[in-house]
mmCIF file of C-alpha atoms in Angstrom:
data_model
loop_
_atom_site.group_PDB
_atom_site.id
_atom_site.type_symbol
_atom_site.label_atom_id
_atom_site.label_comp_id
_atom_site.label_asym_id
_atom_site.label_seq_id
_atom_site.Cartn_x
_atom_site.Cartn_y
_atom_site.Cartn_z
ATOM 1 C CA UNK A 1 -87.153 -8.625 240.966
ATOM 2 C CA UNK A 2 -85.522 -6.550 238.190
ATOM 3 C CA UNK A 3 -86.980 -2.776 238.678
ATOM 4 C CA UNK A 4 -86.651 -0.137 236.336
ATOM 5 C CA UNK A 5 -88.043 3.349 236.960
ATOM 6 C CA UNK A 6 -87.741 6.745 234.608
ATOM 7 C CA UNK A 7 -87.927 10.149 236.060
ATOM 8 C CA UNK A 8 -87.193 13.164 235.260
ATOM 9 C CA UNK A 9 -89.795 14.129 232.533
ATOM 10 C CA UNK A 10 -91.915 17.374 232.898
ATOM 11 C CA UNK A 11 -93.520 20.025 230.838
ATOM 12 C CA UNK A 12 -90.440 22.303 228.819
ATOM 13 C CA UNK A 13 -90.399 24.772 225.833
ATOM 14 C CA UNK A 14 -89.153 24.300 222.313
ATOM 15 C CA UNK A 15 -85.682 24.612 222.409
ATOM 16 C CA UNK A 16 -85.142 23.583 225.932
ATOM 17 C CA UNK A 17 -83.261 20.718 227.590
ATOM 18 C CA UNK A 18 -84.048 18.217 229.859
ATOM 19 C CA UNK A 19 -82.339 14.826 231.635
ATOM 20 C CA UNK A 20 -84.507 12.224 232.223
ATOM 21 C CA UNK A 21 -83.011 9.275 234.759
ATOM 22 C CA UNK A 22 -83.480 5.671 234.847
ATOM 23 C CA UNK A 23 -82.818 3.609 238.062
ATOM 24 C CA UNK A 24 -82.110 -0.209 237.515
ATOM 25 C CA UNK A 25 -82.813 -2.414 240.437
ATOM 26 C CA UNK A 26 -82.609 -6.631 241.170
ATOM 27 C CA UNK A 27 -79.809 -6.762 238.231
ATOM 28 C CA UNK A 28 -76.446 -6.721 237.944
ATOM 29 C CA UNK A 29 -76.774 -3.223 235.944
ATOM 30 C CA UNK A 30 -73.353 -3.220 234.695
ATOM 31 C CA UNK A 31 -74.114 -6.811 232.584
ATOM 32 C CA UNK A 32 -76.903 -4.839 230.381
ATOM 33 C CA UNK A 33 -77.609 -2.865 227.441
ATOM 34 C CA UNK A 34 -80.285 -0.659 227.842
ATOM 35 C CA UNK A 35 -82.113 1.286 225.427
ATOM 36 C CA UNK A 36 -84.646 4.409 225.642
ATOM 37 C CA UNK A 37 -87.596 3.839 223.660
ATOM 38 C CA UNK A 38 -90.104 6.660 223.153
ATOM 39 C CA UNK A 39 -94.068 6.226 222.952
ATOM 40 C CA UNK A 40 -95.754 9.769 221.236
ATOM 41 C CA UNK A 41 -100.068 10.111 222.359
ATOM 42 C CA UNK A 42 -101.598 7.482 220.767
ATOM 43 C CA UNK A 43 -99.193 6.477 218.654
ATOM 44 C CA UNK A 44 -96.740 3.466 218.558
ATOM 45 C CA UNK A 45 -93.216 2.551 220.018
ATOM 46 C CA UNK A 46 -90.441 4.652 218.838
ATOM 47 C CA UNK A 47 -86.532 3.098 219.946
ATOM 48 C CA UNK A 48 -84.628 6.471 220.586
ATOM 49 C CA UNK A 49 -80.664 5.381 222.201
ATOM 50 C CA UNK A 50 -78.849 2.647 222.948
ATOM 51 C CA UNK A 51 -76.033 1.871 225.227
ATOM 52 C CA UNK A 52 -73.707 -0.860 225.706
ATOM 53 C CA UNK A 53 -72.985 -2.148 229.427
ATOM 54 C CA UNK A 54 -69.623 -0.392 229.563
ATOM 55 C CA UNK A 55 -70.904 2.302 227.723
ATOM 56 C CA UNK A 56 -68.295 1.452 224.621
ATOM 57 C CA UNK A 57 -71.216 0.880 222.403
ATOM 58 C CA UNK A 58 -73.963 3.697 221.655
ATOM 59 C CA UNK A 59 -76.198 4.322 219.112
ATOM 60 C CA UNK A 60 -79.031 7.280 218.296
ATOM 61 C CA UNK A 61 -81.788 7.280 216.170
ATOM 62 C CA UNK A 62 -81.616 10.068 213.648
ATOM 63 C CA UNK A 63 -84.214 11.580 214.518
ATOM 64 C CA UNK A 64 -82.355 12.640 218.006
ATOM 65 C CA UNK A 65 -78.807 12.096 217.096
ATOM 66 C CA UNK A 66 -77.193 15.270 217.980
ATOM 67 C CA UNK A 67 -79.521 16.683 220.301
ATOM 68 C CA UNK A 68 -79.765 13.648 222.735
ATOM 69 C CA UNK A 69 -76.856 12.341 224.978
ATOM 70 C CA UNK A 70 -77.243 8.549 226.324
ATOM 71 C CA UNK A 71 -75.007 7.565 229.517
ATOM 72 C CA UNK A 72 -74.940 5.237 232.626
ATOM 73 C CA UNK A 73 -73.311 5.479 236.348
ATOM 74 C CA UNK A 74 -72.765 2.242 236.547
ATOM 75 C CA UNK A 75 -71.966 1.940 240.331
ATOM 76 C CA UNK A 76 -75.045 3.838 241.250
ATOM 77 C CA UNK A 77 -77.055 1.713 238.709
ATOM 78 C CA UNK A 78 -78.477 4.624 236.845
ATOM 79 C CA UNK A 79 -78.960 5.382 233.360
ATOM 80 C CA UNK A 80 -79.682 9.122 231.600
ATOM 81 C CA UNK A 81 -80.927 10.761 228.903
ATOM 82 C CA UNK A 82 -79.943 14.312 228.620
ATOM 83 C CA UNK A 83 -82.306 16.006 226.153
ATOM 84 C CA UNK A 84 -81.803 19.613 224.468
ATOM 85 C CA UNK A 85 -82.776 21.378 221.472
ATOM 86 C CA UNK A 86 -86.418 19.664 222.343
ATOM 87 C CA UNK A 87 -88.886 19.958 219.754
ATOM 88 C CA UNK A 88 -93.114 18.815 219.711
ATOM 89 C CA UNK A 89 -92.138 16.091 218.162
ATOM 90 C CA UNK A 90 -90.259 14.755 220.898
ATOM 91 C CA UNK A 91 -93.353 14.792 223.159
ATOM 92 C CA UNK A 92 -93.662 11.072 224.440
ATOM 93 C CA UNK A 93 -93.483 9.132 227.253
ATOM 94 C CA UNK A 94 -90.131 7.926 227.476
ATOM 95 C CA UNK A 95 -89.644 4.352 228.649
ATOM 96 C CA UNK A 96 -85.770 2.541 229.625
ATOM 97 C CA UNK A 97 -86.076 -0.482 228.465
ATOM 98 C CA UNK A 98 -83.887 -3.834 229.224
ATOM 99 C CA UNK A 99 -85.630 -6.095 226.892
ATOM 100 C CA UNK A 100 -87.710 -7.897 228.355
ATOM 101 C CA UNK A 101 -87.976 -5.331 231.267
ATOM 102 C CA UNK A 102 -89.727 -2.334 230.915
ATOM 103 C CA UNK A 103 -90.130 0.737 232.947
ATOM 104 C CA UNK A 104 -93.814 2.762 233.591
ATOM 105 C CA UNK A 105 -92.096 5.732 231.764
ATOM 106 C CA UNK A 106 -91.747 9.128 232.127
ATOM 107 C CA UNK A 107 -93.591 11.854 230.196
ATOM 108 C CA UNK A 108 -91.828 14.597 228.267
ATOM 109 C CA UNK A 109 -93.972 17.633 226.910
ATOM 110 C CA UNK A 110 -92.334 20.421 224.548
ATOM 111 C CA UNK A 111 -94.803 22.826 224.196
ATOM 112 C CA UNK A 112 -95.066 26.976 224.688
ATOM 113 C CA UNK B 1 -82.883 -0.129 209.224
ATOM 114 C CA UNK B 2 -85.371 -2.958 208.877
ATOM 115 C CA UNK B 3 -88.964 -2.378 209.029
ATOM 116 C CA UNK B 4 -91.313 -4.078 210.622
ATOM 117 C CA UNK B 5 -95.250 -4.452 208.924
ATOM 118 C CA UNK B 6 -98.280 -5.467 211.128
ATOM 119 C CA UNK B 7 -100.866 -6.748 209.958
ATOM 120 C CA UNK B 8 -103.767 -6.120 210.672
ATOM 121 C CA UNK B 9 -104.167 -3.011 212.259
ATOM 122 C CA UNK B 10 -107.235 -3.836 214.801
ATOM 123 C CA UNK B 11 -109.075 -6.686 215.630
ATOM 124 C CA UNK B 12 -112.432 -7.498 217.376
ATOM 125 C CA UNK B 13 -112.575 -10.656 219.201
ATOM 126 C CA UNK B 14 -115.314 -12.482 220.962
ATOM 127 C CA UNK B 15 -114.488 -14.155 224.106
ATOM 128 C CA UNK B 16 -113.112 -17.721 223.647
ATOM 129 C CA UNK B 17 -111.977 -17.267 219.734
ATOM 130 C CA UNK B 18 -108.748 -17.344 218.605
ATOM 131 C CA UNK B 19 -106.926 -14.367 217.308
ATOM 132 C CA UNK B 20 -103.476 -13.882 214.969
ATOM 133 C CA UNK B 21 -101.576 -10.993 213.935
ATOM 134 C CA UNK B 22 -98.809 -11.033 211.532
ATOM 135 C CA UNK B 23 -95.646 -9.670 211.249
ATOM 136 C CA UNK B 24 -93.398 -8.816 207.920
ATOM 137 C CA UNK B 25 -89.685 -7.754 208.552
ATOM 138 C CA UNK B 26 -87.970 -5.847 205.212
ATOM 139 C CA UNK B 27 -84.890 -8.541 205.793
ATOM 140 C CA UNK B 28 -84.303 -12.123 207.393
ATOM 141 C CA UNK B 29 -83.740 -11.771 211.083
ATOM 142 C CA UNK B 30 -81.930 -14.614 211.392
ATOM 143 C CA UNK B 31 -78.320 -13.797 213.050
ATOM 144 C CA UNK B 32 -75.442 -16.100 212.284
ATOM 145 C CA UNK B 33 -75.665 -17.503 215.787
ATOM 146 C CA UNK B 34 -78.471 -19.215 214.970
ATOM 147 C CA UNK B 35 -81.076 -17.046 216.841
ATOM 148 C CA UNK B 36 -84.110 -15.497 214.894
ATOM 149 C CA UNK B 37 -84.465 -11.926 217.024
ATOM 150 C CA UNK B 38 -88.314 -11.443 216.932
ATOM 151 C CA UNK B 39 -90.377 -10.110 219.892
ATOM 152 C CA UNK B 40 -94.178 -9.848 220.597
ATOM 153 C CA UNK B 41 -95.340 -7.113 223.190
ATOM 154 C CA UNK B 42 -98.674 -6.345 224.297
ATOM 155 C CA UNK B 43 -98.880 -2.588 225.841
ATOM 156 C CA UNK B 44 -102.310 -2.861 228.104
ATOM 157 C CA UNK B 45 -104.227 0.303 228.065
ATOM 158 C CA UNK B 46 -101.948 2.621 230.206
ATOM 159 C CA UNK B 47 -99.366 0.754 230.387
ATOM 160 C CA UNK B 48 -96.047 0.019 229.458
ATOM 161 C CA UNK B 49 -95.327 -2.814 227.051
ATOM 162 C CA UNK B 50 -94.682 -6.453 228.025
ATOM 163 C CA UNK B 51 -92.972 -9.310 226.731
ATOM 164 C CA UNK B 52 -94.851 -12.105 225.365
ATOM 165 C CA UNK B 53 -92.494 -13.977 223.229
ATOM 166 C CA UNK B 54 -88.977 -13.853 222.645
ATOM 167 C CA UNK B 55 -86.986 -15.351 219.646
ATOM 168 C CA UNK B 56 -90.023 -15.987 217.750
ATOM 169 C CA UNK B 57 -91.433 -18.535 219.688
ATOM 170 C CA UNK B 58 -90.380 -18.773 223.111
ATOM 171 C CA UNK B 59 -92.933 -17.298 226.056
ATOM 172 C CA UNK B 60 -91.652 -15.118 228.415
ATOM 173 C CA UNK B 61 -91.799 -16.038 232.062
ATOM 174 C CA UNK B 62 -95.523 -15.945 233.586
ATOM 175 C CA UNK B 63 -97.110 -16.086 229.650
ATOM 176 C CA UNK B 64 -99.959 -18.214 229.179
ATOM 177 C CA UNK B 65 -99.815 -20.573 226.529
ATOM 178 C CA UNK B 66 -102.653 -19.657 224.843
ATOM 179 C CA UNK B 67 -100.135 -17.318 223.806
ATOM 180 C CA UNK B 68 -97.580 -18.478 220.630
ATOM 181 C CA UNK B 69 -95.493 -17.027 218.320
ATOM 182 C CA UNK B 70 -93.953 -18.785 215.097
ATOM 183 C CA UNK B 71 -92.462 -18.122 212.045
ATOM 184 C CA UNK B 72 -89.042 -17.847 209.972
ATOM 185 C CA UNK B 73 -87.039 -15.808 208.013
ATOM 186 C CA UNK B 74 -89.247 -12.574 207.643
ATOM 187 C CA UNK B 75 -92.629 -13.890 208.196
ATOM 188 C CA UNK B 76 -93.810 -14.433 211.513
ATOM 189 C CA UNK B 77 -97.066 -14.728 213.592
ATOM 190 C CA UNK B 78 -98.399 -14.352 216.861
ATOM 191 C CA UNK B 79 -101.832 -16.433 217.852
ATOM 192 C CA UNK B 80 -103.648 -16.433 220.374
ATOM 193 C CA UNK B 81 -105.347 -19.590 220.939
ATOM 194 C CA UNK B 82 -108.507 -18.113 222.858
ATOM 195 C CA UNK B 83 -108.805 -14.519 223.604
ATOM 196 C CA UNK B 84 -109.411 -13.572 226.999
ATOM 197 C CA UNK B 85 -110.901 -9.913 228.402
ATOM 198 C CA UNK B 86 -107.243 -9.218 230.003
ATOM 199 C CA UNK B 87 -105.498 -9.892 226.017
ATOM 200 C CA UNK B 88 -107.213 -6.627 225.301
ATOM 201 C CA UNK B 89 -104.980 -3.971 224.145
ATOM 202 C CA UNK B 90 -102.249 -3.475 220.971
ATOM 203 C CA UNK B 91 -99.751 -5.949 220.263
ATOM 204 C CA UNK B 92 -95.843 -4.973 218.790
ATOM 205 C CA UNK B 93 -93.895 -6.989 217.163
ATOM 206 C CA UNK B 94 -89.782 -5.954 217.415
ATOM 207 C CA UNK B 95 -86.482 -6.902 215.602
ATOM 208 C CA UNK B 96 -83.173 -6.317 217.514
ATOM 209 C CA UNK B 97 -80.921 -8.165 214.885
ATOM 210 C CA UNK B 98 -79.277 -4.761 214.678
ATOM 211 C CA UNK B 99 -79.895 -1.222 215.296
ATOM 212 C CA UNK B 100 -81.830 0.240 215.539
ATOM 213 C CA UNK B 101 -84.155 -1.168 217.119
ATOM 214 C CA UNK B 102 -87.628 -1.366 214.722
ATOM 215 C CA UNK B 103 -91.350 -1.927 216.099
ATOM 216 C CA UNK B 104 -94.626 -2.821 214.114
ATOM 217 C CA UNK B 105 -97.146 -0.785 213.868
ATOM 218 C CA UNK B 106 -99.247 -2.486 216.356
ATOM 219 C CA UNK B 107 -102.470 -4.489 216.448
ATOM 220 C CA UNK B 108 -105.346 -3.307 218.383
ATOM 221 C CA UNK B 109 -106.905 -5.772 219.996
ATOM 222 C CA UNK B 110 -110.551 -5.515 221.418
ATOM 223 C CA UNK B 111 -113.407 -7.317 222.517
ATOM 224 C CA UNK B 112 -116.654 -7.495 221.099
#
């Protein structure tokens, strides 16, 4: 059963940093793209990274390009999102997302 | 980046009627290999998003087929042949012809 699960998020002020994790499970992780894609309260899907399975191929969305750093461990099927510079508008739950395969997310709060 | 246009925004259902939602994309999403890349979601309340229907009209594993997508081009449409208490919740359409990755809106979908 392919498993993906996001941790890492947690309450942080403006300007801080945070890494938020996503361990892949009943895959061959290092076949897969996987993207982070970003869900604000009560608002819609936002797609925030993207990386290729060898990590050749990445890709931001401007709105975090800059501030945001996408990688994978490939043998320890794991996949990270190292945050800084946060801002309010980055509060979301952040979800790792391999397609069809979603995670439950994690939730990232910037607030004082 | 392509965007994506849902329409409409909510919808009230009763029980046993059919539903459709539509979805505009800005440019064709037809790839040269052939394959149209159009998604459907539906993100249950609290939850993350599943897959419906991939490649326009193709259901997921485990779908119902009340559940079908069609469409061409940049036009496309997801129906649902009759709604059921468990279809409640908002439905995304997705492009991932290229980056980045775009959503719809979303359609709200309750009961009445």
């Amino acid at each position: 059963e392919v498993r993906l699960v996001e941790s890492g998020g947690g309450l942080v002020k403006p300007g801080g940093s945070l890494r938020l994790s996503c361990a892949a499970s009943g895959f061959t992780f290092s076949d897969y793209g996987i993207n982070w894609v970003r869900q604000a309260p009560g608002k819609g899907l936002e797609w925030v990274s993207f990386i290729g399975s060898s990590s050749r191929y990445i890709y931001y969305a401007d709105s975090v390009r800059g501030r945001f750093t996408i990688s994978r461990d490939n043998p320890k099927n794991s996949l990270f999102l190292q945050m800084s510079s946060l801002r309010a508008e980055d509060t979301a739950m952040y979800f790792c997302t391999r397609g069809a395969y979603w995670g439950p997310g994690t939730l990232v709060t910037v607030s004082s | 980046e392509i965007v994506m246009t849902q329409t409409p925004v909510s919808l009230s259902v009763t029980p046993g009627q059919p539903a459709s939602i539509s979805c505009k994309s800005s440019q064709s999403l037809l790839h040269s290999d052939g394959k149209t890349y159009l998604y459907w979601f539906l993100q249950n309340p609290g939850q993350s998003p599943q897959l419906l229907i991939y490649e326009v009209s193709n259901r997921f594993s485990g779908v119902p087929d009340r559940f079908s997508g069609s469409g061409s081009g940049t036009d496309f449409t997801l129906k649902i042949s009759r709604v059921e208490a468990e279809d409640v919740g908002v439905y995304y359409c997705m492009q991932s012809l290229q980056p980045p990755l775009t959503f719809g809106g979303g359609t709200k979908v309750e009961i009445k």
